[in-house]
Amino acid sequence: MAAFYQLFIDGKWVDAASGRTFESINPGTGEVNGVVAEGGEEDIDRAVNAARRAFESGPWAKMAPGDRGRLLYKAAQKMSEKLDFLAETESKDNGLLINETKHIAMPATVDVLEFYAGLANKVQGDTLASPADRLNYTLKEPIGVVGAIVPWNFPIMITMWKLAPALAAGNTIVIKPAEQTPISTLELMKIFEDVGFPDGVINVVPGYGETAGQALASHSGVDKVAFTGSTHTGRLIMQAATKHLKPVSLELGGKNPNIVFEDADLESAVNGSLFGIYFAQGQVCASGSRMFVQDSIYDEFMDLFAKKAEMIRVGDPLDPTSQMGPQVTEKHLQSIERYVAAGVEEGASLRTGGERYQGAGGGYYYTPTIFENVTSDMRIAQEEIFGPVVSAIRFTDEADALAKANDTIYGLTSGVWTNDIKRGHRMARGLKSGTVYINTFSMLDSAAPFGGTKQSGFGRDLGIEAMDMYTQTKNVWVDLSDGLNWYGL
Ligand code: NDP
């Protein structure tokens, strides 16, 4: 029988107020992975109230920053001890390969937690220049109750991008995981529970976006909303947050250009570009889904790229020899199929792939797919497919590459492959995106701020910069003179 998971509110595991549950499906098999309590408005309200109490009073409110950091370190330590279990749980929850969860996502998540644990006692304001008879300084304070709404592509990792800096800064949090992938986050909470975080500091309410997510984004008791997901939902979150004018940070979609110049090392550009699009089944907001290749090397590059793409082993995510796992749901697979059909209809040439992969059992598998003869006006060049589908586009020179690369509503990441150091940095300046990779793709580091420009959102996850997303500045004035007596009364 499938395991049952409850909501985690105020330090307790509880049923949803409605008593409703939903099934979470393992994308690798299509079978039920667990049954989960379905949180709704009333549960969000309970969770926000618990987070408010924990923020305003009780042990968390009084805890020294260094002690907060130590608790976060303890959680990181426990995560490391249970890394294999968490990796497998995550792979079963969303279909990421065990190699991706065990060797990339989970270690990166532990690193994020350790990074912010170390920053907990380094939050500081400034003493400002002021006359001798005045003291003027700033305090960096936590914002309060954070509402975090996260997607399904890297559930634990992206949750940690919000959770760790929010807690390091002294906030409390209510997390709404994606309906497709609530289980790994709930397993993660058991670790935080064991470590001894005070009740109400972290709350997790799985449920649907339109109900639980909407209730969280619009709740009067939430002081800040941190969101990762689609641009469409980002807009809805922003609208919901306007009700009480709460700040939001949005990490949204991308249609990221990956530009290969004729002077690049061909083999390493091919290998890096394969990782850029097919890593995590292409379900990556940072993926290099528009691949621009210079005319003079186009045929040679594409022949090698296609040859290697066809060699990628699609299969069971728990099999360490698999190189690409399943898409997250049948619904998402169908959305990819619709995009591929649109590409063909609009006149692009399907070089390889473009069909389901049947050889791996009952899950939602798709083949690595390449479109050629793509033009920038096509939907497959403009809309985020979020799957293993790359659109290859030719370019003539640097100016042409830049113009085509920037011709999108998005601005999350970009990649440049070149051995010309000046060209690499010129392109880095010209590309309109939050991150630029030179001779690599899809890199992440706890220290490196990550986020978008244009409709890829605003605000930054990761890096020291993310602490700004979870703190606010208070300015304090002190009069050291005989006193302010403007009216001379
Ligand atoms: P969504 O943006 O719909 O989901 C992200 C989160 O937002 C989920 O927790 C979701 O809940 C929640 N949500 C949905 N609607 C609302 C709402 N009205 N108010 C508050 N919260 C809401 O992404 P999807 O999962 O539907 O994926 C669709 C597309 O989004 C992908 O194909 C891809 O293009 C993009 N995407 C981008 C990601 C990124 O990292 N930038 C990550 C994931 C997706 P629930 O899932 O429970 O409905």
Coordinates of C-alpha atoms and ligand atoms in Angstrom, one line a residue:
M1 CA 0.0 0.0 0.0
A2 CA 1.2 3.5 -0.8
A3 CA 2.5 5.6 2.1
F4 CA 0.3 8.3 3.5
Y5 CA 1.7 11.8 4.0
Q6 CA 0.1 14.5 6.1
L7 CA 0.6 18.3 6.2
F8 CA 3.3 19.7 8.5
I9 CA 1.9 22.6 10.4
D10 CA 3.1 24.1 13.7
G11 CA 5.5 21.2 14.3
K12 CA 2.8 18.6 13.9
W13 CA 1.7 16.2 11.2
V14 CA -2.0 16.8 10.5
D15 CA -4.7 15.9 8.1
A16 CA -6.2 18.6 5.8
A17 CA -9.2 20.4 7.3
S18 CA -11.3 19.1 4.4
G19 CA -10.1 15.6 5.0
R20 CA -9.2 15.4 1.3
T21 CA -6.2 13.6 -0.2
F22 CA -4.6 13.2 -3.6
E23 CA -2.3 10.7 -5.2
S24 CA 1.3 11.4 -6.1
I25 CA 2.5 9.4 -9.1
N26 CA 6.0 8.0 -9.8
P27 CA 6.8 9.3 -13.3
G28 CA 9.2 6.4 -13.9
T29 CA 6.5 3.8 -13.5
G30 CA 3.2 5.6 -13.7
E31 CA 2.3 4.0 -10.3
V32 CA 1.1 5.7 -7.1
N33 CA 4.0 6.8 -5.1
G34 CA 2.1 8.1 -2.1
V35 CA -1.2 9.5 -0.9
V36 CA -1.0 13.1 0.3
A37 CA -3.3 15.3 2.4
E38 CA -4.6 18.0 0.1
G39 CA -4.2 21.4 1.9
G40 CA -6.6 24.2 1.1
E41 CA -7.4 27.7 2.3
E42 CA -8.1 26.7 5.9
D43 CA -4.8 24.8 6.2
I44 CA -2.9 27.7 4.7
D45 CA -4.5 29.9 7.2
R46 CA -3.5 27.6 10.1
A47 CA 0.0 27.4 8.8
V48 CA 0.4 31.1 8.3
N49 CA -0.9 31.7 11.8
A50 CA 1.6 29.2 13.2
A51 CA 4.4 30.8 11.3
R52 CA 3.3 34.2 12.6
R53 CA 3.3 33.0 16.2
A54 CA 6.8 31.5 15.8
F55 CA 8.1 34.7 14.2
E56 CA 6.7 37.0 16.9
S57 CA 7.3 35.0 20.0
G58 CA 8.8 31.8 21.3
P59 CA 12.3 30.4 21.0
W60 CA 12.8 31.3 17.3
A61 CA 12.1 34.9 17.8
K62 CA 14.7 35.1 20.7
M63 CA 17.3 32.8 19.1
A64 CA 20.8 34.2 18.5
P65 CA 21.7 34.3 14.8
G66 CA 24.7 32.0 15.5
D67 CA 22.3 29.4 17.0
R68 CA 20.0 29.7 14.0
G69 CA 23.1 28.9 11.9
R70 CA 24.0 26.0 14.0
L71 CA 20.5 24.5 13.7
L72 CA 20.8 24.9 9.9
Y73 CA 24.2 23.2 10.0
K74 CA 22.7 20.3 12.0
A75 CA 20.0 19.9 9.3
A76 CA 22.7 19.9 6.6
Q77 CA 24.6 17.3 8.5
K78 CA 21.5 15.1 8.7
M79 CA 20.7 15.6 5.1
S80 CA 24.2 14.4 4.2
E81 CA 23.7 11.3 6.3
K82 CA 20.4 10.6 4.5
L83 CA 21.6 11.7 1.1
D84 CA 21.0 8.4 -0.6
F85 CA 17.5 8.1 0.8
L86 CA 16.6 11.6 -0.2
A87 CA 18.1 11.1 -3.7
E88 CA 16.0 8.1 -4.2
T89 CA 12.9 9.7 -2.8
E90 CA 13.4 12.7 -5.1
S91 CA 13.9 10.4 -8.1
K92 CA 10.7 8.5 -7.4
D93 CA 8.9 11.8 -6.8
N94 CA 9.7 13.6 -10.1
G95 CA 11.7 11.3 -12.3
L96 CA 15.1 12.9 -12.0
L97 CA 17.8 10.3 -12.6
I98 CA 19.4 8.8 -9.5
N99 CA 22.7 10.0 -10.9
E100 CA 21.3 13.6 -11.1
T101 CA 19.8 13.5 -7.6
K102 CA 22.6 11.7 -5.9
H103 CA 25.6 13.4 -7.5
I104 CA 24.2 16.9 -8.4
A105 CA 20.9 18.0 -6.8
M106 CA 21.2 16.6 -3.3
P107 CA 24.9 17.6 -2.7
A108 CA 24.1 21.0 -4.2
T109 CA 21.1 21.3 -1.8
V110 CA 23.3 20.4 1.3
D111 CA 25.8 23.0 0.1
V112 CA 23.1 25.7 -0.1
L113 CA 22.0 24.9 3.4
E114 CA 25.6 25.1 4.7
F115 CA 26.2 28.3 2.8
Y116 CA 23.2 30.1 4.4
A117 CA 23.9 28.5 7.8
G118 CA 27.2 30.3 7.6
L119 CA 25.5 33.6 6.7
A120 CA 23.1 33.5 9.7
N121 CA 25.4 35.5 11.9
K122 CA 26.7 37.7 9.2
V123 CA 23.6 39.7 8.6
Q124 CA 24.6 43.3 9.3
G125 CA 23.5 46.9 8.9
D126 CA 25.7 50.0 8.6
T127 CA 26.6 52.9 10.7
L128 CA 25.9 55.9 8.5
A129 CA 27.9 59.1 8.1
S130 CA 26.3 61.7 10.4
P131 CA 27.1 64.9 12.3
A132 CA 28.8 64.6 15.7
D133 CA 25.5 65.2 17.5
R134 CA 23.7 62.4 15.8
L135 CA 23.9 58.6 15.5
N136 CA 22.3 57.1 12.4
Y137 CA 22.4 53.4 11.6
T138 CA 20.6 50.6 9.8
L139 CA 19.4 47.3 11.0
K140 CA 18.9 44.4 8.7
E141 CA 15.8 42.6 9.9
P142 CA 13.9 39.5 8.8
I143 CA 10.7 40.3 6.8
G144 CA 8.4 38.0 8.8
V145 CA 6.4 35.1 7.4
V146 CA 7.6 34.0 4.0
G147 CA 5.3 32.1 1.6
A148 CA 7.3 29.9 -0.7
I149 CA 5.6 28.4 -3.8
V150 CA 7.9 25.9 -5.6
P151 CA 7.8 23.8 -8.8
W152 CA 8.3 20.1 -9.5
N153 CA 11.5 20.1 -11.5
F154 CA 13.9 20.2 -8.6
P155 CA 11.6 20.0 -5.6
I156 CA 14.0 19.8 -2.7
M157 CA 16.7 21.9 -4.2
I158 CA 14.5 24.8 -5.2
T159 CA 12.7 24.6 -1.8
M160 CA 16.1 25.0 -0.1
W161 CA 16.9 28.1 -2.2
K162 CA 14.0 29.8 -0.4
L163 CA 14.1 27.9 3.0
A164 CA 17.7 28.3 3.8
P165 CA 18.2 32.1 3.3
A166 CA 14.7 32.8 4.8
L167 CA 15.6 30.9 8.0
A168 CA 19.1 32.2 8.2
A169 CA 17.8 35.7 8.2
G170 CA 15.3 34.8 11.0
N171 CA 12.1 34.5 9.1
T172 CA 9.5 31.7 9.4
I173 CA 8.1 30.0 6.3
V174 CA 5.1 28.3 4.8
I175 CA 6.0 26.1 1.8
K176 CA 3.5 25.0 -0.9
P177 CA 5.2 22.3 -2.9
A178 CA 4.0 21.4 -6.4
E179 CA 1.1 19.0 -6.6
Q180 CA 3.2 16.6 -8.7
T181 CA 6.1 16.4 -6.2
P182 CA 5.0 16.9 -2.5
I183 CA 6.7 13.8 -1.1
S184 CA 10.4 14.6 -1.1
T185 CA 9.7 18.0 0.6
L186 CA 7.7 16.2 3.3
E187 CA 10.5 13.7 3.8
L188 CA 12.9 16.7 4.1
M189 CA 10.7 18.1 6.8
K190 CA 11.2 15.0 8.9
I191 CA 14.9 15.9 9.0
F192 CA 14.2 19.4 10.1
E193 CA 11.8 18.1 12.7
D194 CA 14.4 15.7 14.1
V195 CA 17.0 18.5 14.3
G196 CA 14.6 20.5 16.6
F197 CA 13.5 23.6 14.8
P198 CA 10.9 25.2 17.0
D199 CA 7.2 24.6 16.1
G200 CA 5.8 26.8 13.4
V201 CA 9.1 27.9 12.0
I202 CA 8.7 25.7 8.9
N203 CA 5.3 24.6 7.7
V204 CA 4.5 22.5 4.6
V205 CA 1.1 22.5 3.0
P206 CA 0.9 20.4 -0.2
G207 CA -2.1 21.1 -2.4
Y208 CA -3.1 22.6 -5.7
G209 CA -1.9 25.9 -7.0
E210 CA -5.4 27.4 -7.7
T211 CA -6.4 26.7 -4.1
A212 CA -3.5 26.3 -1.6
G213 CA -1.1 28.4 -3.7
Q214 CA -3.5 31.2 -4.4
A215 CA -4.5 31.3 -0.6
L216 CA -0.8 31.6 0.3
A217 CA 0.0 34.3 -2.2
S218 CA -2.9 36.4 -1.2
H219 CA -2.9 35.8 2.6
S220 CA -2.8 38.9 4.7
G221 CA -0.4 37.2 7.2
V222 CA 2.3 36.5 4.6
D223 CA 4.9 39.2 4.4
K224 CA 6.7 38.1 1.3
V225 CA 6.2 35.6 -1.4
A226 CA 9.0 33.7 -3.0
F227 CA 8.1 31.8 -6.2
T228 CA 9.7 29.6 -8.8
G229 CA 7.6 28.3 -11.7
S230 CA 6.1 29.4 -15.0
T231 CA 5.8 33.0 -16.2
H232 CA 2.0 32.5 -16.5
T233 CA 1.7 31.5 -12.8
G234 CA 4.2 34.2 -11.8
R235 CA 1.8 36.8 -13.1
L236 CA -1.1 35.3 -11.1
I237 CA 1.1 35.3 -8.0
M238 CA 2.0 38.9 -8.5
Q239 CA -1.7 39.8 -8.9
A240 CA -2.6 37.9 -5.7
A241 CA 0.2 39.6 -3.8
T242 CA -1.0 43.1 -4.8
K243 CA -4.0 42.6 -2.5
H244 CA -1.9 43.3 0.5
L245 CA 1.0 44.9 -1.4
K246 CA 3.5 42.2 -0.4
P247 CA 6.9 41.9 -2.0
V248 CA 7.4 39.0 -4.3
S249 CA 10.5 37.5 -5.9
L250 CA 9.8 35.5 -9.1
E251 CA 12.1 33.0 -10.8
L252 CA 10.3 32.1 -14.0
G253 CA 10.7 30.5 -17.3
G254 CA 13.4 30.8 -19.9
K255 CA 14.0 30.2 -23.6
N256 CA 17.7 30.4 -23.3
P257 CA 20.1 30.9 -26.1
N258 CA 23.1 28.7 -26.4
I259 CA 25.5 30.2 -29.0
V260 CA 28.2 28.2 -30.7
F261 CA 30.9 30.3 -32.6
E262 CA 33.1 28.8 -35.3
D263 CA 36.2 29.2 -33.2
A264 CA 34.8 27.1 -30.3
D265 CA 36.2 23.7 -29.4
L266 CA 33.7 21.7 -31.4
E267 CA 33.7 18.5 -29.3
S268 CA 33.4 20.3 -25.9
A269 CA 30.7 22.7 -27.4
V270 CA 28.7 19.6 -28.5
N271 CA 29.1 17.9 -25.1
G272 CA 28.2 21.0 -23.1
S273 CA 25.2 21.8 -25.3
L274 CA 23.9 18.2 -24.9
F275 CA 24.1 18.7 -21.1
G276 CA 22.5 22.2 -21.6
I277 CA 19.4 20.8 -23.1
Y278 CA 19.0 17.2 -22.0
F279 CA 20.1 17.4 -18.4
A280 CA 17.1 16.6 -16.2
Q281 CA 15.0 15.7 -19.3
G282 CA 15.1 19.3 -20.4
Q283 CA 12.8 20.2 -17.5
V284 CA 15.2 23.0 -16.5
C285 CA 14.3 26.7 -16.6
A286 CA 18.0 27.4 -17.3
S287 CA 18.2 24.9 -20.2
G288 CA 19.8 25.9 -23.5
S289 CA 16.7 25.3 -25.6
R290 CA 17.5 27.6 -28.5
M291 CA 20.8 26.6 -30.0
F292 CA 22.4 29.1 -32.3
V293 CA 25.2 27.7 -34.5
Q294 CA 27.4 29.7 -36.8
D295 CA 26.9 29.0 -40.5
S296 CA 30.5 28.0 -41.2
I297 CA 30.4 25.1 -38.7
Y298 CA 26.7 24.4 -38.7
D299 CA 26.7 21.0 -40.6
E300 CA 29.7 19.6 -38.8
F301 CA 28.4 20.7 -35.4
M302 CA 24.8 19.4 -36.0
D303 CA 26.0 16.0 -37.3
L304 CA 28.0 15.4 -34.1
F305 CA 25.3 16.8 -31.9
A306 CA 22.6 14.7 -33.5
K307 CA 24.8 11.6 -33.4
K308 CA 25.4 12.0 -29.7
A309 CA 21.8 12.9 -28.9
E310 CA 20.7 9.7 -30.4
M311 CA 23.1 7.8 -28.2
I312 CA 21.6 9.1 -25.0
R313 CA 20.2 6.2 -23.0
V314 CA 16.6 6.9 -22.0
G315 CA 15.4 4.7 -19.1
D316 CA 14.4 4.0 -15.5
P317 CA 15.5 6.9 -13.3
L318 CA 16.6 4.5 -10.6
D319 CA 19.0 2.7 -13.0
P320 CA 22.4 4.4 -12.7
T321 CA 23.1 3.6 -16.3
S322 CA 20.2 5.6 -17.6
Q323 CA 21.1 9.0 -19.0
M324 CA 17.7 10.6 -19.4
G325 CA 14.6 9.8 -17.3
P326 CA 10.9 10.4 -17.7
Q327 CA 9.0 13.7 -18.0
V328 CA 7.1 14.6 -14.8
T329 CA 3.6 13.7 -15.8
E330 CA 1.5 12.4 -18.7
K331 CA 0.0 15.9 -18.9
H332 CA 3.4 17.4 -19.4
L333 CA 4.4 14.8 -21.9
Q334 CA 1.3 15.7 -23.9
S335 CA 2.2 19.4 -23.8
I336 CA 5.7 18.5 -25.2
E337 CA 4.0 16.4 -28.0
R338 CA 1.8 19.4 -28.9
Y339 CA 4.9 21.6 -29.2
V340 CA 6.6 19.1 -31.4
A341 CA 3.5 18.9 -33.6
A342 CA 3.5 22.8 -33.8
G343 CA 7.1 22.8 -34.8
V344 CA 6.5 20.4 -37.7
E345 CA 3.4 22.4 -38.7
E346 CA 5.3 25.6 -38.7
G347 CA 7.9 24.2 -41.1
A348 CA 10.8 23.2 -38.9
S349 CA 12.6 20.0 -39.7
L350 CA 12.6 17.3 -37.1
R351 CA 16.2 16.0 -37.2
T352 CA 15.8 13.3 -34.6
G353 CA 13.4 12.2 -31.8
G354 CA 10.0 13.7 -31.7
E355 CA 8.3 10.7 -30.2
R356 CA 7.6 8.9 -26.9
Y357 CA 10.2 6.4 -25.8
Q358 CA 8.5 3.0 -25.2
G359 CA 11.4 0.9 -23.9
A360 CA 11.4 1.8 -20.2
G361 CA 8.1 0.6 -18.8
G362 CA 5.0 2.5 -17.9
G363 CA 6.4 6.0 -17.3
Y364 CA 6.3 9.2 -19.2
Y365 CA 9.4 8.9 -21.4
Y366 CA 10.3 11.0 -24.5
T367 CA 13.2 10.8 -26.9
P368 CA 15.9 13.5 -27.1
T369 CA 14.6 15.7 -29.9
I370 CA 16.2 18.2 -32.3
F371 CA 14.5 20.7 -34.6
E372 CA 16.5 22.3 -37.4
N373 CA 15.5 25.1 -39.9
V374 CA 13.9 26.9 -37.0
T375 CA 13.2 30.6 -37.4
S376 CA 12.7 33.0 -34.5
D377 CA 9.0 33.6 -35.2
M378 CA 8.1 29.9 -34.6
R379 CA 6.5 28.9 -31.3
I380 CA 9.3 26.4 -30.7
A381 CA 11.7 29.3 -30.8
Q382 CA 9.7 31.5 -28.5
E383 CA 7.8 29.4 -26.0
E384 CA 9.2 27.4 -23.1
I385 CA 8.7 23.7 -23.9
F386 CA 10.4 22.5 -20.7
G387 CA 11.4 19.1 -22.2
P388 CA 14.2 17.5 -24.2
V389 CA 13.5 19.5 -27.4
V390 CA 16.2 21.8 -28.8
S391 CA 15.6 24.3 -31.6
A392 CA 18.7 24.9 -33.8
I393 CA 19.0 28.2 -35.6
R394 CA 21.8 29.4 -37.9
F395 CA 23.6 32.7 -37.5
T396 CA 26.2 34.6 -39.5
D397 CA 28.2 36.7 -37.2
E398 CA 28.4 38.1 -33.6
A399 CA 25.8 40.9 -34.3
D400 CA 23.4 38.5 -35.8
A401 CA 23.8 36.0 -32.9
L402 CA 23.2 38.7 -30.4
A403 CA 20.1 40.1 -32.1
K404 CA 18.6 36.6 -32.5
A405 CA 19.5 35.5 -29.0
N406 CA 17.9 38.6 -27.4
D407 CA 14.7 38.2 -29.5
T408 CA 12.6 36.7 -26.7
I409 CA 10.4 37.8 -23.8
Y410 CA 12.7 35.8 -21.5
G411 CA 16.1 36.6 -20.0
L412 CA 17.2 33.8 -17.6
T413 CA 20.4 32.3 -18.9
S414 CA 22.6 32.4 -22.1
G415 CA 25.6 30.4 -23.2
V416 CA 28.5 31.3 -25.5
W417 CA 31.0 28.9 -26.9
T418 CA 34.2 30.6 -28.2
N419 CA 37.9 30.5 -27.8
D420 CA 38.1 34.2 -28.4
I421 CA 38.3 35.7 -24.9
K422 CA 37.2 39.2 -26.1
R423 CA 34.2 37.9 -28.0
G424 CA 33.2 35.8 -24.9
H425 CA 33.1 38.9 -22.7
R426 CA 31.6 41.1 -25.4
M427 CA 28.7 38.7 -25.7
A428 CA 28.4 38.4 -21.9
R429 CA 27.7 42.1 -21.9
G430 CA 25.3 42.1 -24.8
L431 CA 23.2 39.1 -23.8
K432 CA 20.1 40.1 -21.9
S433 CA 19.9 37.5 -19.2
G434 CA 20.6 37.0 -15.5
T435 CA 23.3 34.5 -16.1
V436 CA 25.8 34.0 -18.9
Y437 CA 27.9 30.8 -19.3
I438 CA 31.1 30.9 -21.3
N439 CA 32.2 27.5 -22.6
T440 CA 29.9 25.7 -20.2
F441 CA 26.1 25.5 -19.5
S442 CA 23.6 25.0 -16.7
M443 CA 26.1 25.6 -13.9
L444 CA 24.9 26.4 -10.4
D445 CA 26.7 27.3 -7.2
S446 CA 25.5 28.3 -3.8
A447 CA 27.6 31.5 -4.1
A448 CA 26.3 32.5 -7.5
P449 CA 23.1 34.6 -7.6
F450 CA 20.5 33.1 -10.0
G451 CA 17.5 34.7 -11.5
G452 CA 16.1 36.5 -14.5
T453 CA 15.6 39.6 -16.4
K454 CA 12.6 40.6 -18.6
Q455 CA 9.8 38.1 -18.2
S456 CA 12.0 35.5 -16.5
G457 CA 11.3 37.4 -13.3
F458 CA 13.1 39.4 -10.8
G459 CA 15.0 39.0 -7.5
R460 CA 17.8 36.5 -7.0
D461 CA 18.0 33.0 -5.5
L462 CA 21.4 31.9 -4.1
G463 CA 24.5 33.9 -3.3
I464 CA 24.9 36.5 -0.6
E465 CA 22.4 38.5 -2.7
A466 CA 19.5 36.2 -1.8
M467 CA 19.8 37.4 1.8
D468 CA 18.4 40.7 0.5
M469 CA 15.2 38.9 -0.6
Y470 CA 14.6 37.9 3.0
T471 CA 15.7 41.0 5.0
Q472 CA 14.5 44.5 5.2
T473 CA 16.4 47.6 6.2
K474 CA 15.4 49.7 9.2
N475 CA 17.0 53.0 9.7
V476 CA 17.5 54.2 13.2
W477 CA 18.1 57.9 14.2
V478 CA 19.5 58.9 17.6
D479 CA 19.8 62.5 18.6
L480 CA 23.0 63.0 20.8
S481 CA 22.6 66.8 21.1
D482 CA 20.7 68.8 23.7
G483 CA 17.5 68.0 21.9
L484 CA 15.5 69.0 18.9
N485 CA 13.6 72.2 19.6
W486 CA 12.7 73.6 16.1
Y487 CA 9.9 75.8 17.5
G488 CA 12.0 77.2 20.3
L489 CA 9.1 76.7 22.6
Ligands
NDP1 P1 3.4 26.3 -12.4 O1 4.0 27.7 -12.5 O2 2.0 26.2 -12.6 O3 3.7 25.7 -10.9 C1 4.7 26.2 -10.0 C2 4.0 26.3 -8.6 O4 3.0 27.3 -8.6 C3 3.4 25.0 -8.2 O5 3.5 24.8 -6.8 C4 1.9 25.3 -8.5 O6 1.0 24.5 -7.8 C5 1.8 26.7 -8.1 N1 0.6 27.4 -8.7 C6 0.0 27.1 -9.8 N2 -1.0 28.0 -10.0 C7 -1.0 28.8 -9.0 C8 -1.8 30.0 -8.6 N3 -2.8 30.4 -9.3 N4 -1.5 30.6 -7.4 C9 -0.5 30.2 -6.7 N5 0.3 29.1 -7.0 C10 0.1 28.5 -8.1 O7 4.2 25.4 -13.2 P2 3.7 24.0 -13.7 O8 4.1 23.0 -12.7 O9 2.3 24.0 -14.2 O10 4.6 23.9 -15.0 C11 4.2 24.5 -16.2 C12 5.3 25.2 -16.9 O11 6.0 26.1 -16.0 C13 6.4 24.3 -17.3 O12 6.1 23.6 -18.5 C14 7.6 25.2 -17.4 O13 7.4 26.0 -18.6 C15 7.4 26.1 -16.3 N6 8.1 25.8 -15.1 C16 9.2 26.6 -14.8 C17 10.0 26.3 -13.8 C18 11.2 27.0 -13.4 O14 12.1 26.5 -12.7 N7 11.3 28.3 -13.8 C19 9.7 25.1 -12.9 C20 8.5 24.4 -13.2 C21 7.8 24.8 -14.3 P3 0.5 23.1 -8.4 O15 1.6 22.5 -9.1 O16 0.2 22.4 -7.2 O17 -0.7 23.4 -9.2

